Amino acid sequence: NSIVAQGTGLKGEYYSGLSFNTFVGQRIDKNVNFDWASATKAANGLTDNYSVRWTGRIKSPFTGNMTLCTDSDDGVRLMRDTTYIINNWTDHGLARNCSSAMAVTIGEMINIKLEFYEKTGSAVIKLYWKQGTGAESIIPQSALFPN
């Protein structure tokens, strides 16, 4: 098949409460690149004390080492398959967290689950990749597939 599927994004499930307490809705987010300033509503009218879970797959565009990174304010956890590769599930100001480099092959589908909670104040969650020793960049929609 010569047609290469393009991604549509990750499935985002939005909850009120810091621990996925009350489901309020879901959508496909084309990427994870959010900076919801204080009092700016996230999806479904959420402003503080909410959590979001994104699930899906990242399609590797190359063979080599890939590192995944997040910017977050507040808590963040990133799971590959069944293992946490980023785990900073704490109240904190803007912080960058990165996984160890992992060997990938071109076209490989990497199962991920990204969890985030926002307590109060600024709300930032961004998902980056780094290919080899290259620069970090936001993972584009074309490489993200919902489950």
PDB file of C-alpha atoms in Angstrom:
ATOM      1  CA  ASN A   1       0.000   0.000   0.000  1.00  0.00           C
ATOM      2  CA  SER A   2       1.687   3.190  -1.173  1.00  0.00           C
ATOM      3  CA  ILE A   3      -0.691   5.454   0.735  1.00  0.00           C
ATOM      4  CA  VAL A   4       0.816   6.465   4.069  1.00  0.00           C
ATOM      5  CA  ALA A   5      -1.844   7.286   6.624  1.00  0.00           C
ATOM      6  CA  GLN A   6      -1.605  10.722   8.165  1.00  0.00           C
ATOM      7  CA  GLY A   7      -2.423  11.066  11.832  1.00  0.00           C
ATOM      8  CA  THR A   8      -5.443  12.917  13.141  1.00  0.00           C
ATOM      9  CA  GLY A   9      -4.193  13.527  16.692  1.00  0.00           C
ATOM     10  CA  LEU A  10      -4.654  11.969  20.110  1.00  0.00           C
ATOM     11  CA  LYS A  11      -7.888  11.237  21.953  1.00  0.00           C
ATOM     12  CA  GLY A  12      -8.226  13.709  24.820  1.00  0.00           C
ATOM     13  CA  GLU A  13     -10.529  12.797  27.703  1.00  0.00           C
ATOM     14  CA  TYR A  14     -11.322  15.738  29.984  1.00  0.00           C
ATOM     15  CA  TYR A  15     -12.322  15.416  33.643  1.00  0.00           C
ATOM     16  CA  SER A  16     -13.168  17.717  36.501  1.00  0.00           C
ATOM     17  CA  GLY A  17     -11.106  16.896  39.576  1.00  0.00           C
ATOM     18  CA  LEU A  18      -7.381  16.288  39.846  1.00  0.00           C
ATOM     19  CA  SER A  19      -7.663  12.482  39.629  1.00  0.00           C
ATOM     20  CA  PHE A  20      -9.959  11.921  36.627  1.00  0.00           C
ATOM     21  CA  ASN A  21     -12.962  12.184  38.926  1.00  0.00           C
ATOM     22  CA  THR A  22     -15.880  13.283  36.731  1.00  0.00           C
ATOM     23  CA  PHE A  23     -15.805  12.777  32.964  1.00  0.00           C
ATOM     24  CA  VAL A  24     -16.932  15.916  31.144  1.00  0.00           C
ATOM     25  CA  GLY A  25     -16.146  15.135  27.511  1.00  0.00           C
ATOM     26  CA  GLN A  26     -13.654  14.036  24.893  1.00  0.00           C
ATOM     27  CA  ARG A  27     -12.289  15.213  21.576  1.00  0.00           C
ATOM     28  CA  ILE A  28      -9.434  14.551  19.185  1.00  0.00           C
ATOM     29  CA  ASP A  29      -6.652  17.048  19.867  1.00  0.00           C
ATOM     30  CA  LYS A  30      -4.456  17.527  16.795  1.00  0.00           C
ATOM     31  CA  ASN A  31      -1.408  17.794  19.044  1.00  0.00           C
ATOM     32  CA  VAL A  32      -0.577  18.523  22.682  1.00  0.00           C
ATOM     33  CA  ASN A  33       0.568  22.131  22.685  1.00  0.00           C
ATOM     34  CA  PHE A  34      -1.552  23.934  25.258  1.00  0.00           C
ATOM     35  CA  ASP A  35      -0.882  27.012  27.341  1.00  0.00           C
ATOM     36  CA  TRP A  36      -4.126  27.847  29.082  1.00  0.00           C
ATOM     37  CA  ALA A  37      -3.348  31.073  30.940  1.00  0.00           C
ATOM     38  CA  SER A  38      -4.889  31.668  34.367  1.00  0.00           C
ATOM     39  CA  ALA A  39      -8.690  31.745  34.100  1.00  0.00           C
ATOM     40  CA  THR A  40      -8.564  30.642  30.446  1.00  0.00           C
ATOM     41  CA  LYS A  41     -10.892  27.731  29.962  1.00  0.00           C
ATOM     42  CA  ALA A  42      -9.579  24.432  28.718  1.00  0.00           C
ATOM     43  CA  ALA A  43     -12.014  22.123  26.911  1.00  0.00           C
ATOM     44  CA  ASN A  44     -15.560  21.825  28.205  1.00  0.00           C
ATOM     45  CA  GLY A  45     -15.355  24.974  30.337  1.00  0.00           C
ATOM     46  CA  LEU A  46     -12.730  23.650  32.769  1.00  0.00           C
ATOM     47  CA  THR A  47     -10.600  26.305  34.468  1.00  0.00           C
ATOM     48  CA  ASP A  48      -8.958  24.818  37.605  1.00  0.00           C
ATOM     49  CA  ASN A  49      -8.840  21.447  39.339  1.00  0.00           C
ATOM     50  CA  TYR A  50      -9.146  19.290  36.252  1.00  0.00           C
ATOM     51  CA  SER A  51      -7.300  16.441  34.584  1.00  0.00           C
ATOM     52  CA  VAL A  52      -6.839  15.249  31.011  1.00  0.00           C
ATOM     53  CA  ARG A  53      -5.788  11.892  29.585  1.00  0.00           C
ATOM     54  CA  TRP A  54      -4.540  11.639  26.006  1.00  0.00           C
ATOM     55  CA  THR A  55      -4.197   8.209  24.419  1.00  0.00           C
ATOM     56  CA  GLY A  56      -3.004   7.012  21.070  1.00  0.00           C
ATOM     57  CA  ARG A  57       0.103   6.215  19.087  1.00  0.00           C
ATOM     58  CA  ILE A  58       3.103   8.119  17.793  1.00  0.00           C
ATOM     59  CA  LYS A  59       4.352   7.020  14.368  1.00  0.00           C
ATOM     60  CA  SER A  60       8.137   7.239  14.196  1.00  0.00           C
ATOM     61  CA  PRO A  61       9.343   9.147  11.105  1.00  0.00           C
ATOM     62  CA  PHE A  62      12.880   7.752  11.334  1.00  0.00           C
ATOM     63  CA  THR A  63      15.097   4.962  12.626  1.00  0.00           C
ATOM     64  CA  GLY A  64      17.345   5.842  15.546  1.00  0.00           C
ATOM     65  CA  ASN A  65      16.948   7.219  19.053  1.00  0.00           C
ATOM     66  CA  MET A  66      13.846   9.171  20.051  1.00  0.00           C
ATOM     67  CA  THR A  67      13.402  11.134  23.259  1.00  0.00           C
ATOM     68  CA  LEU A  68       9.969  12.351  24.401  1.00  0.00           C
ATOM     69  CA  CYS A  69       9.654  15.488  26.522  1.00  0.00           C
ATOM     70  CA  THR A  70       6.870  17.432  28.183  1.00  0.00           C
ATOM     71  CA  ASP A  71       6.436  20.961  29.436  1.00  0.00           C
ATOM     72  CA  SER A  72       3.880  20.988  32.229  1.00  0.00           C
ATOM     73  CA  ASP A  73       2.282  23.049  34.968  1.00  0.00           C
ATOM     74  CA  ASP A  74       1.109  21.067  37.018  1.00  0.00           C
ATOM     75  CA  GLY A  75       1.351  17.244  37.131  1.00  0.00           C
ATOM     76  CA  VAL A  76       2.363  15.085  34.188  1.00  0.00           C
ATOM     77  CA  ARG A  77       2.844  11.359  33.531  1.00  0.00           C
ATOM     78  CA  LEU A  78       3.737   9.772  30.206  1.00  0.00           C
ATOM     79  CA  MET A  79       3.456   6.035  29.691  1.00  0.00           C
ATOM     80  CA  ARG A  80       4.859   3.996  26.807  1.00  0.00           C
ATOM     81  CA  ASP A  81       2.977   0.709  26.635  1.00  0.00           C
ATOM     82  CA  THR A  82       2.731  -0.118  30.361  1.00  0.00           C
ATOM     83  CA  THR A  83       5.797   1.747  31.659  1.00  0.00           C
ATOM     84  CA  TYR A  84       6.023   5.334  32.873  1.00  0.00           C
ATOM     85  CA  ILE A  85       8.793   7.124  30.975  1.00  0.00           C
ATOM     86  CA  ILE A  86       7.984  10.526  32.537  1.00  0.00           C
ATOM     87  CA  ASN A  87       6.467  10.803  36.011  1.00  0.00           C
ATOM     88  CA  ASN A  88       6.248  14.214  37.693  1.00  0.00           C
ATOM     89  CA  TRP A  89       2.810  13.883  39.298  1.00  0.00           C
ATOM     90  CA  THR A  90       3.298  16.908  41.587  1.00  0.00           C
ATOM     91  CA  ASP A  91       2.098  20.491  41.895  1.00  0.00           C
ATOM     92  CA  HIS A  92       4.796  22.548  40.158  1.00  0.00           C
ATOM     93  CA  GLY A  93       5.459  25.601  38.056  1.00  0.00           C
ATOM     94  CA  LEU A  94       6.476  25.214  34.434  1.00  0.00           C
ATOM     95  CA  ALA A  95       8.861  22.250  34.179  1.00  0.00           C
ATOM     96  CA  ARG A  96      10.427  20.251  31.345  1.00  0.00           C
ATOM     97  CA  ASN A  97      10.682  16.491  31.802  1.00  0.00           C
ATOM     98  CA  CYS A  98      12.240  14.083  29.286  1.00  0.00           C
ATOM     99  CA  SER A  99      12.328  10.333  28.855  1.00  0.00           C
ATOM    100  CA  SER A 100      15.488   8.366  28.238  1.00  0.00           C
ATOM    101  CA  ALA A 101      16.385   7.926  24.580  1.00  0.00           C
ATOM    102  CA  MET A 102      14.611   4.917  23.084  1.00  0.00           C
ATOM    103  CA  ALA A 103      15.490   3.031  19.923  1.00  0.00           C
ATOM    104  CA  VAL A 104      12.757   3.245  17.269  1.00  0.00           C
ATOM    105  CA  THR A 105      12.400   2.195  13.654  1.00  0.00           C
ATOM    106  CA  ILE A 106      10.773   4.159  10.867  1.00  0.00           C
ATOM    107  CA  GLY A 107       7.027   3.559  10.760  1.00  0.00           C
ATOM    108  CA  GLU A 108       6.942   2.047  14.253  1.00  0.00           C
ATOM    109  CA  MET A 109       3.754   2.833  16.185  1.00  0.00           C
ATOM    110  CA  ILE A 110       4.520   3.751  19.800  1.00  0.00           C
ATOM    111  CA  ASN A 111       1.605   3.350  22.218  1.00  0.00           C
ATOM    112  CA  ILE A 112       1.371   6.251  24.643  1.00  0.00           C
ATOM    113  CA  LYS A 113      -0.813   7.553  27.431  1.00  0.00           C
ATOM    114  CA  LEU A 114      -0.212  11.132  28.566  1.00  0.00           C
ATOM    115  CA  GLU A 115      -1.896  12.263  31.789  1.00  0.00           C
ATOM    116  CA  PHE A 116      -2.015  15.827  33.077  1.00  0.00           C
ATOM    117  CA  TYR A 117      -3.653  17.671  35.931  1.00  0.00           C
ATOM    118  CA  GLU A 118      -4.107  21.364  36.559  1.00  0.00           C
ATOM    119  CA  LYS A 119      -4.591  22.620  40.099  1.00  0.00           C
ATOM    120  CA  THR A 120      -4.637  26.443  39.943  1.00  0.00           C
ATOM    121  CA  GLY A 121      -2.899  29.275  38.116  1.00  0.00           C
ATOM    122  CA  SER A 122      -1.191  28.706  34.792  1.00  0.00           C
ATOM    123  CA  ALA A 123      -1.979  25.506  32.942  1.00  0.00           C
ATOM    124  CA  VAL A 124       0.602  24.265  30.447  1.00  0.00           C
ATOM    125  CA  ILE A 125       0.959  20.873  28.802  1.00  0.00           C
ATOM    126  CA  LYS A 126       3.090  20.278  25.700  1.00  0.00           C
ATOM    127  CA  LEU A 127       4.425  17.063  24.155  1.00  0.00           C
ATOM    128  CA  TYR A 128       7.714  17.157  22.224  1.00  0.00           C
ATOM    129  CA  TRP A 129       9.971  14.702  20.507  1.00  0.00           C
ATOM    130  CA  LYS A 130      13.656  14.815  19.746  1.00  0.00           C
ATOM    131  CA  GLN A 131      15.083  12.725  16.938  1.00  0.00           C
ATOM    132  CA  GLY A 132      18.629  11.660  17.731  1.00  0.00           C
ATOM    133  CA  THR A 133      20.585  14.763  18.709  1.00  0.00           C
ATOM    134  CA  GLY A 134      18.234  17.102  16.836  1.00  0.00           C
ATOM    135  CA  ALA A 135      16.161  19.899  18.300  1.00  0.00           C
ATOM    136  CA  GLU A 136      13.009  19.259  20.304  1.00  0.00           C
ATOM    137  CA  SER A 137       9.775  20.052  18.487  1.00  0.00           C
ATOM    138  CA  ILE A 138       6.074  19.621  19.175  1.00  0.00           C
ATOM    139  CA  ILE A 139       4.934  16.250  17.822  1.00  0.00           C
ATOM    140  CA  PRO A 140       2.832  17.129  14.756  1.00  0.00           C
ATOM    141  CA  GLN A 141      -0.679  15.936  14.031  1.00  0.00           C
ATOM    142  CA  SER A 142       0.592  13.884  11.076  1.00  0.00           C
ATOM    143  CA  ALA A 143       2.459  11.545  13.488  1.00  0.00           C
ATOM    144  CA  LEU A 144      -0.323  11.184  16.108  1.00  0.00           C
ATOM    145  CA  PHE A 145      -3.040   8.543  15.900  1.00  0.00           C
ATOM    146  CA  PRO A 146      -5.929   8.050  18.367  1.00  0.00           C
ATOM    147  CA  ASN A 147      -6.590   4.509  19.586  1.00  0.00           C
TER     148      ASN A 147
END
